[in-house]
Amino acid sequence: MKEEKHTWDKVNQWAEELGLLRAIVQKTELVETIKWGGEIYTLNNKNVLGIGGFKSYFGIWFMNGVFLKDEAKVLVNANEGVTKGLRQWRFNSANEINEKLLMQYIQEAIANEKAGLAIKPEKKEAMHCDYLTKALKEDNVLNSAFEQFTPYRQKEFWEYMATAKQEKTKVTRFEKIKPMILERRGLNDKYR
């Protein structure tokens, strides 16, 4: 039976280079785990870094790389304006890997994790819908059933109703969710 491959190498051309990065990371206290189909290295179950190969480069990414000093100016934000904390160090060949410098970055990332430095995800403003509010106020049985849901499932209903722009869409959506609420079925339970 063939062993399942867990290296994040999208084009299968970086096996040797990723092996070199992996050997360097394994000299640290980080624990190797598999997430998102690739190698991620953790400290106390917190993601610190990952390695992988792509079409034109292979590299290492630091989950909270924004906190690294980056004195060598090697880190890039892969998705400027969207990615908040993650930073990548990209390589085109094994010759570009400076183990001593890379180890400094890894050790700094570990120290930052131990210090608790992290970007906290922004909380989204809860959506609200006057139509649903009014319906819940007018029907005590419906309101009581709605209150039995966890805040997460309530939020799903709120968002579903709040994103309806036209009144007729709100009516149609409410007709769909009212029996679900009364039967204590969450909006997306069938997908769980």
PDB file of C-alpha atoms in Angstrom:
ATOM      1  CA  MET A   1       0.000   0.000   0.000  1.00  0.00           C
ATOM      2  CA  LYS A   2       1.362   3.404  -0.977  1.00  0.00           C
ATOM      3  CA  GLU A   3       2.121   5.768   1.917  1.00  0.00           C
ATOM      4  CA  GLU A   4      -0.039   8.890   1.878  1.00  0.00           C
ATOM      5  CA  LYS A   5       1.889  12.003   0.921  1.00  0.00           C
ATOM      6  CA  HIS A   6       1.549  14.965   3.270  1.00  0.00           C
ATOM      7  CA  THR A   7       4.063  17.398   1.834  1.00  0.00           C
ATOM      8  CA  TRP A   8       2.485  20.570   0.531  1.00  0.00           C
ATOM      9  CA  ASP A   9       4.153  20.477  -2.877  1.00  0.00           C
ATOM     10  CA  LYS A  10       1.592  21.490  -5.467  1.00  0.00           C
ATOM     11  CA  VAL A  11       3.738  20.614  -8.466  1.00  0.00           C
ATOM     12  CA  ASN A  12       5.833  17.780  -7.006  1.00  0.00           C
ATOM     13  CA  GLN A  13       9.117  19.426  -7.981  1.00  0.00           C
ATOM     14  CA  TRP A  14      10.493  20.517  -4.604  1.00  0.00           C
ATOM     15  CA  ALA A  15      10.901  17.243  -2.677  1.00  0.00           C
ATOM     16  CA  GLU A  16      14.632  17.670  -1.980  1.00  0.00           C
ATOM     17  CA  GLU A  17      14.323  21.360  -1.095  1.00  0.00           C
ATOM     18  CA  LEU A  18      11.348  20.810   1.222  1.00  0.00           C
ATOM     19  CA  GLY A  19      13.262  17.956   2.839  1.00  0.00           C
ATOM     20  CA  LEU A  20      16.068  20.413   3.590  1.00  0.00           C
ATOM     21  CA  LEU A  21      13.653  22.938   5.157  1.00  0.00           C
ATOM     22  CA  ARG A  22      12.017  20.156   7.130  1.00  0.00           C
ATOM     23  CA  ALA A  23      15.380  18.969   8.478  1.00  0.00           C
ATOM     24  CA  ILE A  24      16.162  22.504   9.679  1.00  0.00           C
ATOM     25  CA  VAL A  25      12.782  22.965  11.376  1.00  0.00           C
ATOM     26  CA  GLN A  26      13.071  19.545  13.043  1.00  0.00           C
ATOM     27  CA  LYS A  27      16.131  20.787  14.944  1.00  0.00           C
ATOM     28  CA  THR A  28      13.773  22.975  16.992  1.00  0.00           C
ATOM     29  CA  GLU A  29      11.173  22.204  19.646  1.00  0.00           C
ATOM     30  CA  LEU A  30       8.331  22.629  17.155  1.00  0.00           C
ATOM     31  CA  VAL A  31       6.007  19.667  16.628  1.00  0.00           C
ATOM     32  CA  GLU A  32       5.225  18.574  13.085  1.00  0.00           C
ATOM     33  CA  THR A  33       1.572  18.099  12.283  1.00  0.00           C
ATOM     34  CA  ILE A  34      -0.520  17.858   9.144  1.00  0.00           C
ATOM     35  CA  LYS A  35      -3.057  20.606   8.463  1.00  0.00           C
ATOM     36  CA  TRP A  36      -4.614  21.751   5.205  1.00  0.00           C
ATOM     37  CA  GLY A  37      -2.854  18.871   3.463  1.00  0.00           C
ATOM     38  CA  GLY A  38       0.669  19.972   4.389  1.00  0.00           C
ATOM     39  CA  GLU A  39       3.283  20.205   7.083  1.00  0.00           C
ATOM     40  CA  ILE A  40       2.585  22.741   9.811  1.00  0.00           C
ATOM     41  CA  TYR A  41       4.785  23.133  12.865  1.00  0.00           C
ATOM     42  CA  THR A  42       3.229  23.954  16.214  1.00  0.00           C
ATOM     43  CA  LEU A  43       4.142  24.956  19.745  1.00  0.00           C
ATOM     44  CA  ASN A  44       1.597  24.065  22.428  1.00  0.00           C
ATOM     45  CA  ASN A  45      -0.898  23.300  19.638  1.00  0.00           C
ATOM     46  CA  LYS A  46      -0.525  26.816  18.175  1.00  0.00           C
ATOM     47  CA  ASN A  47       0.502  27.090  14.511  1.00  0.00           C
ATOM     48  CA  VAL A  48       3.944  28.708  14.217  1.00  0.00           C
ATOM     49  CA  LEU A  49       5.066  27.952  10.660  1.00  0.00           C
ATOM     50  CA  GLY A  50       4.555  25.785   7.620  1.00  0.00           C
ATOM     51  CA  ILE A  51       6.523  24.706   4.581  1.00  0.00           C
ATOM     52  CA  GLY A  52       5.408  24.042   1.027  1.00  0.00           C
ATOM     53  CA  GLY A  53       6.126  24.166  -2.653  1.00  0.00           C
ATOM     54  CA  PHE A  54       4.308  26.042  -5.361  1.00  0.00           C
ATOM     55  CA  LYS A  55       4.629  26.481  -9.107  1.00  0.00           C
ATOM     56  CA  SER A  56       7.559  28.917  -9.180  1.00  0.00           C
ATOM     57  CA  TYR A  57       8.933  28.708  -5.629  1.00  0.00           C
ATOM     58  CA  PHE A  58       9.035  26.776  -2.381  1.00  0.00           C
ATOM     59  CA  GLY A  59       9.154  28.313   1.020  1.00  0.00           C
ATOM     60  CA  ILE A  60       8.406  28.650   4.662  1.00  0.00           C
ATOM     61  CA  TRP A  61       5.631  30.773   6.059  1.00  0.00           C
ATOM     62  CA  PHE A  62       5.396  32.177   9.526  1.00  0.00           C
ATOM     63  CA  MET A  63       1.841  32.365  10.857  1.00  0.00           C
ATOM     64  CA  ASN A  64       2.603  35.506  12.870  1.00  0.00           C
ATOM     65  CA  GLY A  65       5.473  36.679  10.682  1.00  0.00           C
ATOM     66  CA  VAL A  66       4.310  40.283  10.943  1.00  0.00           C
ATOM     67  CA  PHE A  67       5.979  40.323  14.391  1.00  0.00           C
ATOM     68  CA  LEU A  68       9.380  39.156  13.079  1.00  0.00           C
ATOM     69  CA  LYS A  69      12.076  41.845  12.861  1.00  0.00           C
ATOM     70  CA  ASP A  70      12.996  40.717   9.316  1.00  0.00           C
ATOM     71  CA  GLU A  71      16.380  42.439   9.392  1.00  0.00           C
ATOM     72  CA  ALA A  72      17.423  40.566   6.231  1.00  0.00           C
ATOM     73  CA  LYS A  73      14.282  41.854   4.435  1.00  0.00           C
ATOM     74  CA  VAL A  74      13.360  38.405   3.104  1.00  0.00           C
ATOM     75  CA  LEU A  75       9.701  38.148   4.137  1.00  0.00           C
ATOM     76  CA  VAL A  76       6.768  38.932   1.870  1.00  0.00           C
ATOM     77  CA  ASN A  77       3.055  39.325   2.437  1.00  0.00           C
ATOM     78  CA  ALA A  78       1.515  36.965  -0.107  1.00  0.00           C
ATOM     79  CA  ASN A  79      -1.784  38.819  -0.244  1.00  0.00           C
ATOM     80  CA  GLU A  80      -1.241  42.492   0.587  1.00  0.00           C
ATOM     81  CA  GLY A  81      -4.251  44.155   2.149  1.00  0.00           C
ATOM     82  CA  VAL A  82      -5.888  40.838   3.027  1.00  0.00           C
ATOM     83  CA  THR A  83      -3.311  38.825   4.951  1.00  0.00           C
ATOM     84  CA  LYS A  84      -2.696  40.376   8.351  1.00  0.00           C
ATOM     85  CA  GLY A  85      -0.118  38.252  10.179  1.00  0.00           C
ATOM     86  CA  LEU A  86       1.291  35.606   7.837  1.00  0.00           C
ATOM     87  CA  ARG A  87       4.609  36.238   6.083  1.00  0.00           C
ATOM     88  CA  GLN A  88       6.456  34.013   3.593  1.00  0.00           C
ATOM     89  CA  TRP A  89      10.116  33.474   2.865  1.00  0.00           C
ATOM     90  CA  ARG A  90      10.345  32.225  -0.719  1.00  0.00           C
ATOM     91  CA  PHE A  91      13.178  30.293  -2.342  1.00  0.00           C
ATOM     92  CA  ASN A  92      13.896  29.267  -5.921  1.00  0.00           C
ATOM     93  CA  SER A  93      16.654  26.764  -5.173  1.00  0.00           C
ATOM     94  CA  ALA A  94      18.229  24.923  -2.253  1.00  0.00           C
ATOM     95  CA  ASN A  95      21.336  27.130  -2.685  1.00  0.00           C
ATOM     96  CA  GLU A  96      19.340  30.133  -1.419  1.00  0.00           C
ATOM     97  CA  ILE A  97      18.721  28.528   1.987  1.00  0.00           C
ATOM     98  CA  ASN A  98      20.971  30.046   4.636  1.00  0.00           C
ATOM     99  CA  GLU A  99      20.436  27.650   7.546  1.00  0.00           C
ATOM    100  CA  LYS A 100      21.911  29.954  10.187  1.00  0.00           C
ATOM    101  CA  LEU A 101      19.755  32.912   9.137  1.00  0.00           C
ATOM    102  CA  LEU A 102      16.666  30.743   8.726  1.00  0.00           C
ATOM    103  CA  MET A 103      17.179  29.303  12.214  1.00  0.00           C
ATOM    104  CA  GLN A 104      17.304  32.855  13.628  1.00  0.00           C
ATOM    105  CA  TYR A 105      13.906  33.583  12.080  1.00  0.00           C
ATOM    106  CA  ILE A 106      12.466  30.288  13.337  1.00  0.00           C
ATOM    107  CA  GLN A 107      13.776  30.860  16.863  1.00  0.00           C
ATOM    108  CA  GLU A 108      12.343  34.394  16.862  1.00  0.00           C
ATOM    109  CA  ALA A 109       8.965  32.990  15.712  1.00  0.00           C
ATOM    110  CA  ILE A 110       9.074  30.470  18.572  1.00  0.00           C
ATOM    111  CA  ALA A 111       9.936  33.227  21.072  1.00  0.00           C
ATOM    112  CA  ASN A 112       7.085  35.359  19.725  1.00  0.00           C
ATOM    113  CA  GLU A 113       4.672  32.446  20.137  1.00  0.00           C
ATOM    114  CA  LYS A 114       5.833  31.908  23.712  1.00  0.00           C
ATOM    115  CA  ALA A 115       5.311  35.635  24.345  1.00  0.00           C
ATOM    116  CA  GLY A 116       1.762  35.332  23.037  1.00  0.00           C
ATOM    117  CA  LEU A 117       2.210  37.684  20.077  1.00  0.00           C
ATOM    118  CA  ALA A 118      -0.643  37.075  17.650  1.00  0.00           C
ATOM    119  CA  ILE A 119      -3.055  38.919  15.435  1.00  0.00           C
ATOM    120  CA  LYS A 120      -6.519  38.481  16.849  1.00  0.00           C
ATOM    121  CA  PRO A 121      -9.234  38.006  14.218  1.00  0.00           C
ATOM    122  CA  GLU A 122     -11.531  40.977  13.918  1.00  0.00           C
ATOM    123  CA  LYS A 123     -15.029  40.355  15.185  1.00  0.00           C
ATOM    124  CA  LYS A 124     -17.661  40.983  12.571  1.00  0.00           C
ATOM    125  CA  GLU A 125     -20.511  43.254  13.486  1.00  0.00           C
ATOM    126  CA  ALA A 126     -23.584  41.120  14.171  1.00  0.00           C
ATOM    127  CA  MET A 127     -26.208  41.448  11.470  1.00  0.00           C
ATOM    128  CA  HIS A 128     -29.693  42.502  12.397  1.00  0.00           C
ATOM    129  CA  CYS A 129     -33.031  42.235  10.619  1.00  0.00           C
ATOM    130  CA  ASP A 130     -36.086  44.253  11.605  1.00  0.00           C
ATOM    131  CA  TYR A 131     -38.385  41.751   9.881  1.00  0.00           C
ATOM    132  CA  LEU A 132     -37.120  38.855  12.037  1.00  0.00           C
ATOM    133  CA  THR A 133     -37.105  41.020  15.177  1.00  0.00           C
ATOM    134  CA  LYS A 134     -40.755  41.928  14.628  1.00  0.00           C
ATOM    135  CA  ALA A 135     -41.734  38.293  13.930  1.00  0.00           C
ATOM    136  CA  LEU A 136     -40.033  37.092  17.113  1.00  0.00           C
ATOM    137  CA  LYS A 137     -41.726  39.805  19.212  1.00  0.00           C
ATOM    138  CA  GLU A 138     -45.148  38.920  17.824  1.00  0.00           C
ATOM    139  CA  ASP A 139     -44.854  35.141  18.325  1.00  0.00           C
ATOM    140  CA  ASN A 140     -43.869  33.960  21.815  1.00  0.00           C
ATOM    141  CA  VAL A 141     -43.681  30.293  20.773  1.00  0.00           C
ATOM    142  CA  LEU A 142     -41.354  31.154  17.886  1.00  0.00           C
ATOM    143  CA  ASN A 143     -39.263  33.441  20.101  1.00  0.00           C
ATOM    144  CA  SER A 144     -38.958  30.757  22.784  1.00  0.00           C
ATOM    145  CA  ALA A 145     -37.850  28.198  20.172  1.00  0.00           C
ATOM    146  CA  PHE A 146     -35.363  30.694  18.697  1.00  0.00           C
ATOM    147  CA  GLU A 147     -33.857  31.355  22.134  1.00  0.00           C
ATOM    148  CA  GLN A 148     -33.081  27.616  22.467  1.00  0.00           C
ATOM    149  CA  PHE A 149     -30.489  27.851  19.692  1.00  0.00           C
ATOM    150  CA  THR A 150     -26.838  28.521  20.432  1.00  0.00           C
ATOM    151  CA  PRO A 151     -25.656  32.060  19.643  1.00  0.00           C
ATOM    152  CA  TYR A 152     -23.828  30.681  16.600  1.00  0.00           C
ATOM    153  CA  ARG A 153     -26.996  29.135  15.138  1.00  0.00           C
ATOM    154  CA  GLN A 154     -28.999  32.269  15.958  1.00  0.00           C
ATOM    155  CA  LYS A 155     -26.373  34.280  14.077  1.00  0.00           C
ATOM    156  CA  GLU A 156     -26.856  32.080  11.011  1.00  0.00           C
ATOM    157  CA  PHE A 157     -30.579  32.892  10.984  1.00  0.00           C
ATOM    158  CA  TRP A 158     -29.915  36.616  11.544  1.00  0.00           C
ATOM    159  CA  GLU A 159     -27.454  36.766   8.641  1.00  0.00           C
ATOM    160  CA  TYR A 160     -29.741  34.775   6.374  1.00  0.00           C
ATOM    161  CA  MET A 161     -32.575  37.225   6.969  1.00  0.00           C
ATOM    162  CA  ALA A 162     -30.423  40.389   7.036  1.00  0.00           C
ATOM    163  CA  THR A 163     -28.870  39.694   3.635  1.00  0.00           C
ATOM    164  CA  ALA A 164     -32.288  39.666   1.922  1.00  0.00           C
ATOM    165  CA  LYS A 165     -32.636  43.020   0.173  1.00  0.00           C
ATOM    166  CA  GLN A 166     -36.228  42.937  -1.068  1.00  0.00           C
ATOM    167  CA  GLU A 167     -39.293  42.585   1.139  1.00  0.00           C
ATOM    168  CA  LYS A 168     -40.601  39.622  -0.882  1.00  0.00           C
ATOM    169  CA  THR A 169     -37.271  37.828  -0.356  1.00  0.00           C
ATOM    170  CA  LYS A 170     -37.536  38.431   3.399  1.00  0.00           C
ATOM    171  CA  VAL A 171     -41.053  36.989   3.385  1.00  0.00           C
ATOM    172  CA  THR A 172     -39.924  33.917   1.418  1.00  0.00           C
ATOM    173  CA  ARG A 173     -36.922  33.361   3.654  1.00  0.00           C
ATOM    174  CA  PHE A 174     -38.969  33.762   6.803  1.00  0.00           C
ATOM    175  CA  GLU A 175     -41.501  31.212   5.526  1.00  0.00           C
ATOM    176  CA  LYS A 176     -38.587  28.818   5.035  1.00  0.00           C
ATOM    177  CA  ILE A 177     -36.985  29.298   8.452  1.00  0.00           C
ATOM    178  CA  LYS A 178     -40.079  29.549  10.660  1.00  0.00           C
ATOM    179  CA  PRO A 179     -40.802  25.775  10.591  1.00  0.00           C
ATOM    180  CA  MET A 180     -37.075  25.072  11.036  1.00  0.00           C
ATOM    181  CA  ILE A 181     -36.969  27.224  14.163  1.00  0.00           C
ATOM    182  CA  LEU A 182     -40.115  25.611  15.578  1.00  0.00           C
ATOM    183  CA  GLU A 183     -38.647  22.137  14.893  1.00  0.00           C
ATOM    184  CA  ARG A 184     -35.338  23.219  16.508  1.00  0.00           C
ATOM    185  CA  ARG A 185     -33.413  22.636  13.264  1.00  0.00           C
ATOM    186  CA  GLY A 186     -30.550  24.999  12.562  1.00  0.00           C
ATOM    187  CA  LEU A 187     -30.320  26.732   9.207  1.00  0.00           C
ATOM    188  CA  ASN A 188     -27.243  24.748   8.131  1.00  0.00           C
ATOM    189  CA  ASP A 189     -27.679  21.573  10.201  1.00  0.00           C
ATOM    190  CA  LYS A 190     -28.042  19.399   7.097  1.00  0.00           C
ATOM    191  CA  TYR A 191     -24.466  20.331   6.136  1.00  0.00           C
ATOM    192  CA  ARG A 192     -22.963  19.414   9.501  1.00  0.00           C
TER     193      ARG A 192
END
